[in-house]
Coordinates of C-alpha atoms in Angstrom, one line a residue:
M595 CA -2.9 -23.0 8.4
T596 CA -0.1 -23.4 10.9
A597 CA -0.4 -22.5 14.5
T598 CA 1.0 -19.1 15.5
P599 CA 4.1 -19.6 17.8
P600 CA 4.1 -18.3 21.3
S601 CA 4.7 -14.6 21.1
I602 CA 5.6 -11.6 23.3
P603 CA 4.1 -8.2 22.6
E604 CA 6.8 -5.9 21.1
A605 CA 5.8 -3.3 23.7
T606 CA 7.8 -5.3 26.3
A607 CA 11.1 -4.6 24.5
P608 CA 13.8 -2.9 26.5
R609 CA 14.7 0.8 26.1
L610 CA 15.6 1.4 22.5
R611 CA 17.0 4.2 20.4
V612 CA 14.0 4.9 18.1
L613 CA 13.7 7.0 15.0
A614 CA 10.1 8.1 14.7
A615 CA 9.0 8.9 11.1
M616 CA 6.7 11.9 11.6
S617 CA 4.6 12.8 8.5
G618 CA 3.0 15.8 10.1
G619 CA -0.3 13.9 10.7
V620 CA -2.0 12.8 13.9
D621 CA -1.2 9.1 13.8
S622 CA 2.6 9.5 13.5
A623 CA 2.6 12.2 16.2
V624 CA 0.7 10.0 18.7
A625 CA 2.9 7.0 17.8
A626 CA 6.1 9.1 18.5
A627 CA 4.5 10.3 21.8
R628 CA 3.6 6.8 22.9
A629 CA 7.1 5.5 22.1
A630 CA 8.7 8.3 24.2
E631 CA 6.2 7.7 27.0
A632 CA 7.2 4.0 27.0
G633 CA 10.7 5.1 27.9
H634 CA 12.4 4.8 24.6
D635 CA 15.0 7.3 23.4
V636 CA 13.1 8.9 20.5
T637 CA 14.2 11.2 17.8
G638 CA 11.7 12.5 15.3
V639 CA 12.4 12.8 11.5
H640 CA 10.2 14.2 8.7
L641 CA 10.9 12.8 5.3
A642 CA 11.0 15.5 2.6
L643 CA 9.8 13.4 -0.4
S644 CA 8.9 16.2 -2.8
A645 CA 11.5 18.1 -4.7
N646 CA 9.1 21.1 -5.0
P647 CA 6.9 21.0 -1.9
K648 CA 3.9 23.3 -1.8
S649 CA 3.3 25.5 1.1
F650 CA -0.1 24.2 1.9
R651 CA -2.0 20.9 1.4
T652 CA -5.1 20.7 -0.8
G653 CA -7.6 19.8 1.9
A654 CA -6.8 16.2 2.9
R655 CA -4.8 15.5 -0.2
G656 CA -1.1 15.4 -0.6
C657 CA 1.7 15.2 2.0
C658 CA 5.3 16.2 2.5
T659 CA 4.5 19.9 2.2
V660 CA 6.2 22.7 4.0
E661 CA 3.1 22.8 6.2
D662 CA 3.5 19.1 7.1
A663 CA 7.2 19.6 8.1
H664 CA 6.2 22.5 10.4
D665 CA 3.4 20.4 11.9
A666 CA 5.8 17.5 12.6
R667 CA 8.4 19.9 14.1
R668 CA 5.8 21.4 16.4
A669 CA 4.6 18.0 17.5
A670 CA 8.2 16.9 18.3
D671 CA 8.7 20.1 20.4
V672 CA 5.6 19.3 22.4
I673 CA 6.7 15.7 22.9
G674 CA 10.1 16.9 23.9
I675 CA 12.2 15.0 21.4
P676 CA 14.9 16.1 18.9
F677 CA 13.7 16.6 15.4
Y678 CA 15.3 16.6 11.9
V679 CA 14.2 16.8 8.3
W680 CA 15.8 14.3 5.9
D681 CA 15.7 14.8 2.2
L682 CA 14.8 11.6 0.4
A683 CA 13.1 13.2 -2.5
E684 CA 15.4 11.8 -5.2
R685 CA 15.1 8.2 -3.8
F686 CA 11.3 8.6 -3.6
R687 CA 11.2 9.8 -7.2
E688 CA 13.3 6.9 -8.4
D689 CA 11.7 4.1 -6.4
V690 CA 8.1 5.2 -6.1
V691 CA 7.1 7.8 -8.6
E692 CA 9.1 6.4 -11.6
D693 CA 7.8 2.9 -10.7
F694 CA 4.3 4.3 -10.7
F695 CA 4.7 5.7 -14.2
A696 CA 6.3 2.5 -15.5
E697 CA 3.6 0.3 -14.1
Y698 CA 0.8 2.3 -15.6
E699 CA 2.6 2.5 -18.9
A700 CA 2.7 -1.3 -18.9
G701 CA -1.0 -1.6 -18.3
R702 CA -0.7 -2.5 -14.6
T703 CA -2.1 -0.8 -11.5
P704 CA 0.6 -0.2 -8.8
N705 CA 0.2 0.5 -5.1
P706 CA 2.6 3.4 -4.4
C707 CA 2.0 3.3 -0.6
L708 CA 3.2 -0.3 -0.5
R709 CA 6.2 0.5 -2.6
C710 CA 7.0 3.5 -0.3
N711 CA 7.0 1.3 2.8
E712 CA 9.3 -1.2 1.0
K713 CA 11.7 1.1 -0.6
I714 CA 11.7 4.3 1.5
K715 CA 10.5 3.9 5.1
F716 CA 11.9 0.4 5.7
A717 CA 14.8 0.4 3.3
A718 CA 16.3 3.9 2.7
L719 CA 15.2 5.3 6.1
L720 CA 15.8 2.1 8.1
D721 CA 19.3 1.6 6.6
K722 CA 20.2 5.2 7.5
A723 CA 18.8 4.8 11.0
L724 CA 20.7 1.7 11.7
A725 CA 23.9 3.3 10.3
L726 CA 23.4 6.1 12.8
G727 CA 23.0 3.7 15.7
F728 CA 19.2 3.6 16.1
D729 CA 17.5 0.3 17.0
A730 CA 14.1 0.8 15.4
V731 CA 12.0 2.9 13.1
C732 CA 8.6 3.9 14.5
T733 CA 5.6 4.9 12.3
G734 CA 1.9 5.5 12.8
H735 CA 0.8 2.5 10.9
Y736 CA -2.0 0.3 12.4
A737 CA -0.4 -3.1 12.6
T738 CA 1.3 -5.2 15.3
V739 CA 4.8 -6.7 15.5
V740 CA 5.2 -9.6 18.0
R741 CA 8.3 -11.2 19.1
R742 CA 8.3 -15.0 19.1
A743 CA 9.7 -17.0 22.0
D744 CA 12.6 -18.0 19.7
G745 CA 13.4 -14.3 19.1
G746 CA 12.0 -14.0 15.6
R747 CA 9.5 -11.3 14.6
E748 CA 6.0 -11.6 13.1
L749 CA 3.7 -9.0 11.6
H750 CA 0.1 -9.3 12.6
R751 CA -3.1 -7.3 11.8
A752 CA -3.9 -4.4 14.1
S753 CA -6.2 -5.1 17.0
D754 CA -8.8 -3.0 15.4
M755 CA -9.6 -4.5 12.0
A756 CA -11.4 -1.4 10.9
K757 CA -8.0 0.5 10.9
D758 CA -5.7 -2.4 10.0
Q759 CA -2.9 -1.4 7.6
S760 CA -0.9 -4.6 7.5
Y761 CA -1.7 -5.0 3.8
V762 CA 0.6 -2.2 2.9
L763 CA 3.3 -3.5 5.2
G764 CA 3.3 -7.1 3.8
V765 CA 6.5 -6.3 1.9
L766 CA 8.6 -6.2 5.1
D767 CA 10.9 -9.1 5.7
E768 CA 11.9 -10.5 9.1
R769 CA 15.0 -8.4 9.3
Q770 CA 13.0 -5.2 8.7
L771 CA 10.4 -6.3 11.2
A772 CA 13.1 -6.7 13.8
H773 CA 13.6 -3.0 13.6
A774 CA 10.0 -1.8 13.2
M775 CA 7.7 -0.3 15.8
F776 CA 4.0 0.4 15.4
P777 CA 2.7 1.8 18.7
L778 CA -0.8 2.3 17.5
G779 CA -1.4 -1.3 16.3
D780 CA -2.1 -3.2 19.5
T781 CA -4.7 -0.9 21.1
L782 CA -8.5 -0.9 20.4
T783 CA -8.9 2.8 19.9
T784 CA -11.1 4.6 17.4
K785 CA -9.7 7.4 15.3
D786 CA -11.7 9.9 17.4
E787 CA -10.0 8.5 20.5
I788 CA -6.6 8.9 18.8
R789 CA -7.5 12.5 18.1
A790 CA -8.7 13.0 21.6
E791 CA -5.4 11.5 22.9
A792 CA -3.5 14.0 20.7
E793 CA -5.5 16.8 22.1
R794 CA -4.8 15.7 25.7
R795 CA -1.1 15.6 24.8
G796 CA -1.3 19.1 23.4
L797 CA -0.5 18.1 19.8
A798 CA -1.9 20.7 17.4
V799 CA -2.4 18.1 14.7
A800 CA -5.3 16.6 16.7
E801 CA -7.9 17.9 14.3
K802 CA -5.8 17.8 11.1
P803 CA -7.5 15.8 8.3
D804 CA -6.0 12.5 7.2
S805 CA -4.2 12.5 3.9
H806 CA -5.7 10.0 1.4
D807 CA -5.4 8.9 -2.2
I808 CA -1.9 9.1 -3.7
C809 CA 0.3 11.5 -1.7
F810 CA 2.3 12.8 -4.7
I811 CA -0.9 13.6 -6.7
A812 CA -2.1 16.5 -4.5
D813 CA -5.2 17.3 -6.6
G814 CA -6.3 13.6 -6.9
D815 CA -6.4 13.7 -10.7
T816 CA -4.4 10.5 -11.4
R817 CA -5.4 10.4 -15.1
G818 CA -4.2 14.0 -15.6
F819 CA -1.0 13.3 -13.7
L820 CA -0.2 10.3 -15.9
A821 CA -1.1 12.2 -19.1
K822 CA 1.4 14.9 -18.4
R823 CA 4.2 12.3 -18.3
L824 CA 2.9 9.6 -20.6
G825 CA 1.1 11.8 -23.1
S826 CA -2.2 11.1 -24.9
A827 CA -2.7 8.5 -27.6
E828 CA -6.1 7.8 -28.9
G829 CA -7.1 4.2 -29.0
D830 CA -10.2 1.9 -29.1
I831 CA -12.5 0.7 -26.4
L832 CA -13.7 -2.8 -27.4
D833 CA -16.4 -5.0 -26.1
E834 CA -15.8 -8.7 -25.3
S835 CA -16.3 -9.7 -28.9
G836 CA -13.7 -7.2 -30.1
A837 CA -16.2 -4.7 -31.5
R838 CA -15.3 -1.1 -31.2
V839 CA -17.7 0.7 -28.8
G840 CA -15.7 3.9 -28.1
T841 CA -12.4 5.6 -28.0
H842 CA -10.0 6.8 -25.3
E843 CA -7.0 9.1 -25.0
G844 CA -4.6 6.7 -23.4
A845 CA -4.8 3.2 -22.1
H846 CA -2.8 4.2 -19.0
G847 CA -5.8 6.2 -17.8
F848 CA -7.7 3.0 -16.9
T849 CA -7.7 0.3 -14.3
I850 CA -9.2 -3.2 -14.1
G851 CA -12.7 -3.0 -12.7
Q852 CA -13.2 0.7 -13.5
R853 CA -16.8 1.7 -14.3
K854 CA -16.8 5.5 -14.3
G855 CA -15.2 7.7 -16.9
L856 CA -15.4 5.2 -19.7
R857 CA -17.3 7.7 -22.0
I858 CA -18.8 5.0 -24.1
G859 CA -21.2 6.6 -26.6
H860 CA -24.0 4.0 -26.4
P861 CA -25.2 1.5 -23.8
A862 CA -24.6 -2.3 -23.8
P863 CA -27.3 -4.2 -25.7
D864 CA -28.6 -5.6 -22.4
G865 CA -28.5 -2.1 -20.8
R866 CA -26.2 -3.2 -18.0
P867 CA -23.1 -1.3 -16.8
R868 CA -19.8 -2.1 -18.4
Y869 CA -16.4 -2.3 -16.6
V870 CA -12.8 -2.4 -17.7
L871 CA -11.8 -6.0 -18.2
D872 CA -8.5 -5.8 -19.9
I873 CA -5.9 -3.2 -20.8
S874 CA -3.4 -3.7 -23.7
P875 CA -0.7 -1.0 -23.8
V876 CA 0.8 -2.5 -26.9
E877 CA -2.4 -2.3 -29.0
N878 CA -3.5 0.7 -26.9
T879 CA -6.9 -0.9 -26.4
V880 CA -9.2 -1.2 -23.5
T881 CA -11.7 -4.0 -23.3
V882 CA -15.0 -3.6 -21.4
G883 CA -17.8 -5.9 -20.4
P884 CA -20.3 -7.0 -17.7
A885 CA -19.4 -7.3 -14.1
E886 CA -19.3 -11.1 -14.0
S887 CA -16.5 -11.1 -16.6
L888 CA -14.3 -9.5 -13.9
D889 CA -14.4 -12.8 -11.8
V890 CA -11.1 -14.6 -11.6
S891 CA -10.4 -18.0 -10.2
A892 CA -6.6 -17.8 -9.9
L893 CA -3.6 -15.5 -10.3
S894 CA 0.2 -15.6 -10.7
A895 CA 2.3 -13.2 -8.8
V896 CA 6.0 -12.2 -8.9
R897 CA 8.6 -10.8 -6.6
P898 CA 7.3 -12.6 -3.4
R899 CA 8.5 -11.1 -0.1
W900 CA 8.1 -13.1 3.1
C901 CA 7.6 -11.9 6.6
G902 CA 9.7 -14.7 7.9
A903 CA 10.6 -18.1 6.4
P904 CA 9.1 -18.8 2.9
P905 CA 6.4 -21.5 3.0
R906 CA 7.3 -24.9 1.6
G907 CA 4.8 -26.3 -0.8
A908 CA 1.1 -25.5 -1.1
G909 CA -0.8 -24.1 1.9
T910 CA -4.2 -22.8 2.7
Y911 CA -4.4 -19.1 3.7
T912 CA -6.6 -16.1 3.4
A913 CA -5.7 -13.4 1.0
Q914 CA -6.3 -9.6 0.8
L915 CA -6.1 -8.0 -2.7
R916 CA -6.7 -4.4 -2.0
A917 CA -5.7 -2.0 0.8
H918 CA -9.3 -1.7 2.0
G919 CA -10.6 -5.1 0.8
G920 CA -11.8 -8.1 2.6
E921 CA -10.2 -11.5 3.0
T922 CA -10.9 -14.5 0.7
E923 CA -9.8 -18.2 1.2
V924 CA -7.1 -19.4 -1.1
T925 CA -4.5 -22.0 -1.7
A926 CA -1.1 -20.7 -2.5
E927 CA 2.3 -22.2 -3.5
P928 CA 5.7 -20.7 -4.4
V929 CA 6.8 -21.9 -7.9
G930 CA 9.7 -21.2 -10.2
D931 CA 12.4 -21.7 -7.5
G932 CA 10.4 -19.5 -5.2
R933 CA 10.4 -16.5 -7.6
E934 CA 6.7 -16.7 -8.3
L935 CA 3.6 -17.3 -6.3
R936 CA 0.6 -19.2 -7.6
V937 CA -2.7 -18.5 -5.9
R938 CA -6.1 -20.2 -6.5
F939 CA -9.3 -18.9 -4.9
A940 CA -11.8 -21.1 -3.2
E941 CA -14.5 -18.9 -4.8
P942 CA -14.1 -16.5 -7.7
V943 CA -13.2 -13.0 -6.8
R944 CA -13.9 -9.8 -8.8
G945 CA -11.8 -7.0 -10.1
V946 CA -8.2 -8.3 -9.5
A947 CA -5.7 -5.9 -11.2
P948 CA -2.2 -6.8 -12.2
G949 CA 0.3 -4.6 -10.5
Q950 CA -1.5 -4.7 -7.2
A951 CA -0.3 -6.8 -4.3
V952 CA -1.7 -10.1 -3.0
V953 CA -1.0 -10.4 0.7
L954 CA -1.3 -13.8 2.4
Y955 CA -2.5 -14.3 6.0
D956 CA -2.4 -17.2 8.5
G957 CA -5.0 -16.0 10.9
T958 CA -3.9 -12.5 11.9
R959 CA -0.3 -13.2 10.9
V960 CA 1.0 -11.8 7.6
V961 CA 2.8 -14.5 5.8
G962 CA 4.0 -12.4 2.9
S963 CA 3.1 -10.6 -0.3
A964 CA 3.7 -10.6 -4.0
T965 CA 2.9 -8.4 -7.0
I966 CA 0.1 -9.7 -9.2
A967 CA 1.3 -10.4 -12.7
S968 CA -1.6 -12.2 -14.4
T969 CA -5.0 -13.6 -13.6
E970 CA -7.0 -16.6 -14.8
R971 CA -10.6 -15.6 -15.5
A972 CA -13.5 -17.7 -14.2
R973 CA -15.2 -17.0 -17.5
P974 CA -12.6 -16.4 -20.3
L975 CA -13.1 -13.6 -22.7
P976 CA -14.5 -14.8 -26.0
T977 CA -12.3 -14.5 -29.1
A978 CA -13.4 -12.2 -31.9
A979 CA -14.4 -15.3 -33.9
E980 CA -16.8 -16.3 -31.2

């Protein structure tokens, strides 16, 4: 690992014109309030990302509803900042929802939150903000931007690892980081304390439940959502030897590492649980097997994005493979003229799904991310002949 350069907390930045993305939730409202309290010239904006927003959320699921827009507007009024609603529904559909369908159709498991940060909040929104004369986009993410002594920017984990969201921000490059502000990332506060702060500020969203799962699937039924678009096509569920052990209604309804919902008619010979090991959209088959067959020793990833200068040659890092996953030691090296990333794990890891992101860290600093294309199993699947 390389030493982290001397850095200056981004909170010491001069007064800026800030566009605060306000989802209607408590985190983005408190972030906007903190930015205004720090002396910045803040304007709130709610992104209308659904072409047909529902009037009300389904509990803690979904976002971008009419209710959310109203909540964001009320919060902006309390903070005392201008507020607008921007319609980015078509861009969101093209860059996030259509990508979601395409990835599942290809047998991969995408992360739409990461794609939204890359394509919407820090591309479409940021570009529009800069064109209008704003200096930065502020969000309620838990991560930290620091300014190096040489003027460059770095993305670091939040002070509170329990709430850290740097994984889904690993797609941001240094130019985008130069215009990003995360007021919640550098303070050690629990979510209860954030809610208490919102209540002290008079923000009605203080007790509003957090949204979770995939925002554009309000009922949480990912398989049903995919089936409506991709249809149903019966296929075989195979064991590691290639023997048929069940059927399914569409390979797109499965993810690597999945255990529940396999609907296999009879147990494995050894009585142990079986997990999804492989998905083949071309043959429309799903392969299942024991947990240890999920172990992988290396992966190849594509479309790397670096939060600063790309690394030269192989290096030792830690990697995070899921939004709420832990870190694991790796060696990583850009290959193919920098268009691919090769990662090898110090110890085998389990349940790595193509389509997800691998995010590299040097200490708390985010080095960059790439989309997992393929994996190398620690224990290769046997062929049918074996």
